[in-house]
Structures are given as C-alpha cells and as structure tokens.
Backbone as ProteinMPNN parsed JSONL, in Angstrom:
{"seq_chain_A": "MRHYLFKKGDPQSEIYLASYKLWNVIWTETLQELDNIDRLHSDAYLNADYINVLTTDNDQPIACHILNTNEVSPIYQNRKAFASYPNQAWENLKKRGCTEFISYEWMCVHP", "coords_chain_A": {"N_chain_A": [[75.354, 128.275, 111.529], [77.404, 129.206, 108.948], [78.292, 130.098, 105.564], [80.915, 130.569, 103.335], [82.299, 131.528, 100.224], [85.121, 131.86, 98.751], [87.068, 133.379, 96.026], [89.69, 133.002, 93.945], [92.196, 135.55, 94.262], [90.763, 137.095, 95.839], [90.576, 139.303, 98.708], [92.581, 138.228, 101.638], [90.854, 137.616, 104.142], [90.211, 137.222, 107.567], [88.731, 135.041, 108.046], [89.481, 133.46, 105.887], [92.123, 133.103, 106.384], [91.844, 131.68, 108.519], [90.616, 129.244, 107.909], [92.649, 128.401, 106.108], [94.378, 127.604, 108.129], [93.05, 125.511, 109.394], [92.702, 123.709, 107.277], [95.402, 123.288, 106.77], [96.461, 122.077, 109.125], [94.984, 119.748, 109.527], [95.437, 118.337, 107.016], [98.292, 118.245, 106.862], [98.693, 116.667, 109.283], [97.267, 114.204, 108.264], [98.685, 113.724, 105.904], [101.197, 113.234, 107.156], [100.729, 110.898, 108.517], [99.973, 108.903, 106.512], [101.809, 109.318, 104.482], [104.264, 110.068, 105.35], [104.989, 112.691, 105.117], [106.352, 115.748, 106.149], [105.733, 118.479, 105.81], [103.119, 120.627, 104.628], [102.812, 122.565, 101.889], [101.537, 125.688, 101.039], [100.563, 125.903, 98.404], [98.569, 124.657, 96.993], [96.338, 125.622, 98.169], [96.592, 128.416, 97.846], [96.563, 128.547, 95.04], [94.105, 127.855, 94.369], [90.931, 127.916, 92.586], [88.652, 128.426, 93.734], [87.732, 128.634, 97.236], [85.676, 126.845, 99.376], [84.042, 127.324, 102.465], [82.722, 126.453, 105.418], [81.445, 127.547, 108.575], [81.161, 128.173, 112.085], [78.417, 129.835, 113.801], [79.846, 131.989, 114.907], [81.823, 132.353, 113.183], [84.098, 130.402, 113.236], [85.997, 128.148, 111.333], [84.711, 125.297, 110.414], [84.721, 123.354, 108.353], [86.241, 122.834, 105.104], [86.869, 123.007, 101.505], [88.709, 122.902, 98.532], [88.015, 124.063, 95.202], [88.445, 123.666, 91.785], [88.435, 124.831, 88.539], [88.458, 123.004, 85.495], [89.464, 122.013, 82.298], [88.137, 120.074, 79.565], [90.461, 118.817, 78.223], [93.466, 117.293, 76.744], [95.671, 118.274, 78.195], [94.685, 119.001, 80.82], [93.661, 116.327, 81.337], [96.027, 115.161, 81.893], [96.661, 115.827, 84.455], [98.043, 115.029, 87.529], [96.043, 114.554, 89.384], [94.048, 113.565, 88.139], [94.846, 111.042, 87.29], [93.828, 108.649, 87.971], [91.52, 108.434, 86.519], [89.577, 106.779, 84.039], [90.195, 106.819, 80.363], [87.563, 106.601, 79.146], [86.02, 108.108, 80.745], [86.673, 110.649, 80.312], [86.181, 110.814, 77.339], [83.322, 110.375, 77.435], [82.555, 112.963, 78.819], [83.264, 114.682, 76.637], [81.66, 113.732, 74.544], [79.213, 114.631, 75.463], [79.267, 117.177, 75.071], [80.525, 118.756, 77.015], [82.834, 121.187, 78.125], [84.13, 122.053, 80.205], [84.648, 121.521, 83.864], [84.14, 121.09, 87.425], [86.42, 120.423, 89.858], [86.35, 118.958, 93.111], [88.544, 119.262, 95.82], [91.02, 118.215, 98.308], [89.215, 118.431, 100.703], [88.238, 118.977, 103.931], [87.271, 118.287, 107.38], [86.701, 119.654, 110.597], [87.831, 117.972, 113.394]], "CA_chain_A": [[76.24, 127.898, 110.633], [77.674, 130.197, 107.904], [78.695, 129.473, 104.443], [81.688, 131.506, 102.547], [82.993, 131.055, 99.117], [86.439, 132.678, 98.355], [87.446, 133.307, 94.774], [91.329, 133.264, 93.611], [92.489, 136.824, 94.215], [89.951, 137.628, 97.035], [91.609, 139.441, 100.018], [92.736, 137.222, 102.511], [90.25, 137.84, 105.376], [90.275, 136.504, 108.828], [87.905, 133.884, 107.837], [90.077, 132.962, 104.713], [93.379, 132.699, 106.888], [91.544, 130.661, 109.592], [90.173, 128.181, 107.11], [93.838, 127.784, 105.784], [94.983, 126.945, 109.302], [92.298, 124.289, 109.749], [93.272, 122.854, 106.237], [96.899, 122.891, 106.932], [96.784, 121.437, 110.424], [94.431, 118.469, 109.223], [95.933, 117.679, 105.851], [99.551, 117.878, 107.387], [98.636, 115.452, 109.997], [97.001, 113.056, 107.457], [99.869, 113.071, 105.113], [102.269, 112.586, 107.728], [100.458, 109.609, 108.969], [99.859, 108.193, 105.366], [102.811, 109.38, 103.535], [105.489, 110.563, 106.078], [105.177, 113.898, 104.654], [106.498, 116.538, 107.266], [105.212, 119.913, 105.689], [102.365, 120.628, 103.487], [103.04, 123.865, 101.46], [100.225, 126.338, 100.882], [100.391, 126.17, 96.887], [97.166, 124.261, 96.413], [95.287, 126.594, 98.833], [96.55, 129.568, 97.203], [96.252, 128.54, 93.625], [92.599, 127.412, 94.205], [90.063, 128.812, 91.948], [87.624, 128.674, 94.86], [87.727, 127.884, 98.482], [84.441, 126.684, 100.105], [84.305, 127.269, 103.946], [81.654, 126.39, 106.525], [81.879, 128.001, 109.774], [80.151, 128.304, 113.024], [77.692, 131.22, 113.835], [80.701, 133.005, 115.41], [82.82, 132.353, 112.251], [85.064, 129.555, 113.41], [85.819, 127.209, 110.298], [84.598, 123.791, 110.728], [85.144, 122.44, 107.072], [86.494, 123.574, 103.848], [87.445, 122.302, 100.541], [89.05, 123.449, 97.376], [87.364, 123.649, 93.95], [89.177, 124.022, 90.746], [87.702, 124.516, 87.317], [89.26, 122.152, 84.601], [88.874, 121.972, 80.961], [88.155, 118.832, 78.87], [91.446, 118.75, 77.209], [94.428, 116.438, 77.163], [96.491, 118.807, 79.299], [93.943, 118.747, 82.179], [93.472, 115.027, 81.487], [97.337, 114.464, 82.349], [97.056, 116.297, 85.772], [98.203, 113.915, 88.695], [94.881, 114.386, 90.169], [93.263, 112.639, 87.271], [95.675, 109.785, 86.849], [93.077, 107.255, 88.032], [90.341, 108.507, 85.618], [89.685, 106.008, 82.755], [89.767, 107.632, 79.195], [86.431, 106.597, 78.743], [85.321, 109.363, 81.418], [86.828, 111.949, 79.262], [85.235, 110.596, 76.174], [81.877, 110.801, 77.941], [82.243, 114.326, 78.866], [83.373, 115.29, 75.323], [80.255, 113.511, 73.875], [77.956, 115.457, 76.204], [79.52, 118.686, 74.772], [81.043, 119.419, 78.227], [84.109, 121.776, 77.961], [84.776, 122.42, 81.596], [83.967, 120.829, 84.996], [84.688, 121.676, 88.461], [86.854, 119.553, 90.883], [86.333, 119.083, 94.6], [89.712, 118.708, 96.128], [91.416, 118.811, 99.61], [88.053, 118.391, 101.611], [88.44, 118.563, 105.243], [86.277, 118.808, 108.255], [87.069, 119.904, 111.98], [87.211, 116.763, 114.112]], "C_chain_A": [[76.244, 128.862, 109.401], [78.415, 129.452, 106.612], [79.606, 130.769, 103.563], [82.328, 130.82, 101.414], [84.026, 132.169, 98.515], [86.862, 132.428, 96.795], [89.074, 133.528, 94.801], [91.313, 134.632, 93.679], [91.682, 137.668, 95.167], [90.93, 138.173, 97.977], [91.515, 138.36, 100.997], [92.294, 137.578, 103.795], [90.606, 136.826, 106.48], [89.865, 134.999, 108.665], [88.888, 132.906, 106.961], [91.349, 132.301, 105.616], [93.051, 131.573, 107.957], [91.241, 129.276, 108.917], [91.449, 127.492, 106.628], [94.538, 127.137, 106.976], [94.323, 125.614, 109.549], [92.658, 123.287, 108.62], [94.491, 122.468, 106.361], [97.158, 121.762, 108.07], [96.186, 119.719, 110.054], [95.01, 117.925, 108.069], [97.499, 117.375, 106.21], [99.578, 116.706, 108.307], [98.341, 114.148, 109.27], [98.117, 112.769, 106.532], [101.059, 112.604, 105.664], [101.879, 111.353, 108.28], [100.411, 108.576, 107.847], [101.323, 108.045, 104.581], [104.341, 109.709, 104.259], [105.988, 111.75, 105.537], [105.201, 115.023, 105.794], [105.716, 118.155, 107.128], [104.225, 119.951, 104.271], [102.403, 122.236, 103.011], [101.57, 124.397, 101.033], [100.095, 126.499, 99.304], [98.893, 125.881, 96.712], [96.138, 125.137, 96.999], [95.363, 128.001, 98.13], [96.362, 129.773, 95.721], [94.881, 128.023, 93.323], [91.803, 128.384, 93.529], [88.975, 129.318, 93.072], [87.954, 127.958, 96.246], [86.208, 127.857, 99.162], [84.633, 126.483, 101.576], [82.847, 127.25, 104.544], [82.194, 126.716, 107.741], [80.808, 127.828, 110.95], [79.438, 129.527, 112.975], [78.78, 132.315, 114.145], [82.143, 132.727, 114.514], [84.252, 131.493, 112.383], [85.055, 128.517, 112.329], [85.664, 125.872, 110.932], [84.781, 122.661, 109.43], [85.366, 123.283, 105.983], [87.109, 122.712, 102.799], [87.746, 123.259, 99.239], [88.276, 123.063, 96.145], [88.158, 124.394, 92.838], [88.269, 123.849, 89.287], [88.773, 124.008, 86.453], [88.502, 122.275, 83.39], [89.063, 120.583, 80.471], [89.193, 118.878, 77.956], [92.709, 117.887, 77.635], [95.433, 116.927, 78.178], [96.123, 118.658, 80.715], [93.839, 117.279, 82.333], [94.937, 114.512, 82.055], [97.509, 115.055, 83.743], [97.07, 114.94, 86.616], [96.896, 113.71, 89.218], [93.916, 113.51, 89.574], [93.692, 111.509, 86.825], [94.675, 108.572, 86.924], [91.768, 107.315, 87.05], [90.44, 107.6, 84.362], [89.501, 107.117, 81.503], [88.348, 107.638, 78.75], [85.623, 107.981, 79.511], [85.531, 110.508, 80.692], [86.126, 112.152, 77.961], [83.854, 110.851, 76.399], [81.67, 112.134, 78.024], [82.52, 115.106, 77.501], [82.087, 115.022, 74.501], [79.223, 114.106, 74.284], [78.246, 116.956, 75.995], [80.176, 119.505, 76.117], [82.69, 119.88, 77.893], [84.854, 122.335, 79.16], [84.019, 121.737, 82.709], [84.752, 121.397, 86.401], [85.257, 120.393, 89.372], [86.914, 119.846, 92.162], [87.541, 118.402, 95.007], [89.949, 119.129, 97.512], [90.309, 118.995, 100.68], [88.638, 118.123, 103.041], [87.478, 119.081, 106.251], [86.965, 118.671, 109.785], [86.813, 118.544, 112.769], [86.345, 117.018, 115.36]], "O_chain_A": [[75.187, 129.258, 108.909], [79.01, 128.379, 106.713], [79.022, 131.789, 103.198], [82.841, 129.708, 101.539], [83.673, 133.178, 97.904], [86.97, 131.267, 96.402], [89.599, 134.211, 95.68], [90.332, 135.119, 93.117], [91.922, 138.87, 95.274], [92.028, 137.63, 98.1], [90.502, 137.679, 101.153], [93.145, 137.861, 104.637], [91.206, 135.771, 106.272], [90.497, 134.015, 109.049], [89.058, 131.732, 107.289], [91.549, 131.088, 105.556], [93.859, 130.685, 108.23], [91.659, 128.248, 109.449], [91.522, 126.263, 106.651], [95.256, 126.157, 106.78], [95.013, 124.654, 109.893], [92.903, 122.12, 108.926], [94.768, 121.302, 106.08], [97.892, 120.784, 107.936], [96.847, 118.705, 110.28], [95.093, 116.702, 108.183], [97.952, 116.287, 105.854], [100.411, 115.815, 108.14], [98.976, 113.125, 109.525], [98.481, 111.602, 106.386], [101.852, 111.849, 105.101], [102.829, 110.624, 108.568], [100.765, 107.428, 108.116], [101.837, 106.999, 104.185], [105.4, 109.565, 103.648], [107.199, 111.951, 105.439], [104.14, 115.245, 106.377], [105.262, 118.817, 108.061], [104.498, 119.457, 103.177], [102.012, 123.086, 103.811], [100.631, 123.653, 100.748], [99.356, 127.433, 98.993], [98.097, 126.744, 96.34], [95.116, 125.385, 96.358], [94.347, 128.647, 97.873], [96.077, 130.853, 95.203], [94.53, 127.78, 92.168], [91.914, 129.579, 93.8], [88.579, 130.479, 93.173], [88.398, 126.81, 96.288], [85.667, 128.929, 99.432], [85.335, 125.546, 101.957], [81.952, 127.989, 104.134], [83.299, 126.28, 108.063], [79.69, 127.37, 110.711], [79.791, 130.34, 112.12], [78.638, 133.448, 113.686], [83.276, 132.843, 114.981], [85.288, 131.802, 111.794], [84.008, 127.869, 112.325], [86.386, 125.435, 111.828], [84.936, 121.445, 109.542], [84.779, 124.359, 105.874], [87.814, 121.759, 103.131], [87.058, 124.251, 99.001], [87.897, 121.901, 95.996], [88.48, 125.576, 92.96], [87.559, 122.874, 89.041], [89.913, 124.458, 86.573], [87.304, 122.542, 83.303], [90.021, 119.92, 80.871], [88.852, 118.988, 76.779], [92.963, 117.79, 78.836], [95.994, 116.138, 78.938], [96.881, 118.313, 81.622], [93.924, 116.879, 83.494], [94.952, 113.443, 82.664], [98.583, 114.772, 84.274], [96.308, 113.991, 86.437], [96.631, 112.548, 89.527], [93.112, 112.827, 90.208], [93.03, 110.897, 85.986], [94.685, 107.659, 86.099], [91.081, 106.313, 86.856], [91.447, 107.726, 83.665], [88.79, 108.114, 81.629], [87.925, 108.559, 78.051], [84.807, 108.703, 78.938], [84.623, 111.308, 80.462], [85.629, 113.193, 77.531], [83.217, 111.521, 75.586], [80.72, 112.622, 77.412], [81.943, 116.181, 77.34], [81.519, 115.916, 73.872], [78.242, 114.174, 73.543], [77.631, 117.841, 76.589], [80.277, 120.731, 76.154], [83.565, 119.105, 77.505], [85.929, 122.934, 79.126], [82.849, 121.397, 82.529], [85.804, 122.036, 86.369], [84.517, 119.426, 89.554], [87.462, 120.892, 92.508], [87.738, 117.222, 94.717], [89.371, 120.099, 98.003], [90.575, 119.788, 101.583], [89.401, 117.185, 103.272], [86.906, 120.157, 106.075], [87.663, 117.704, 110.09], [85.683, 118.055, 112.783], [85.833, 116.072, 115.96]]}, "name": "protein", "num_of_chains": 1, "seq": "MRHYLFKKGDPQSEIYLASYKLWNVIWTETLQELDNIDRLHSDAYLNADYINVLTTDNDQPIACHILNTNEVSPIYQNRKAFASYPNQAWENLKKRGCTEFISYEWMCVHP"}
C-alpha cells in the first residue's frame, strides 16, 4: 500500500486523475441514491487544499479524501459544511487559541 498527498496546484498526475475517477464514481452513485443527483461536478476536488490518496502497491487508488484548511472566523463558520456545528464548538476553538483547523471531507473507499 502507498500513500500520496497532493496539494492544490500540484500537476495532475496519473494517480491524481485515477483517484478523481474513484471519488467521482463513488460519490455520484451515493448522491444519486440519496438525493437523486445525476452529476457531481469536479469543483470540490479541484478546489481542495489537499487530496489524501491510498493506493495498492501498483498505484491503483483504493481510498481518498479531501482536506481543507479553515479559519476560525464567522465567514468559515457560515460554510454549509459547518451548518450543524454548534456555536459552542467555535467558541471552544477560539478559547484554545486556535486560528485554523483542517476539515476532512468527501472520504471514499473502493468497495
């Protein structure tokens, strides 16, 4: 098993493109089943700060997820992804002196 971490702006290697295909197939199927969404656009993948990919020894992606850096600020608190976070969670981050955190998003594993 191998691990790759791609940063926003890195060249789109074969592994990056193969991991996108895995991510797109799995999430398109999932969103179709749950929300009747027919197409998943690539925006979340392309805009990710980091893409974490696990592959087989011959570089076939078997799992990946998106990581994004976020600031502890009202603008980030208003992101749709954080709508379910209670205000107290944000206050606790501020009290601890935290100014940034990483969110793990869109995880998928090859079936």
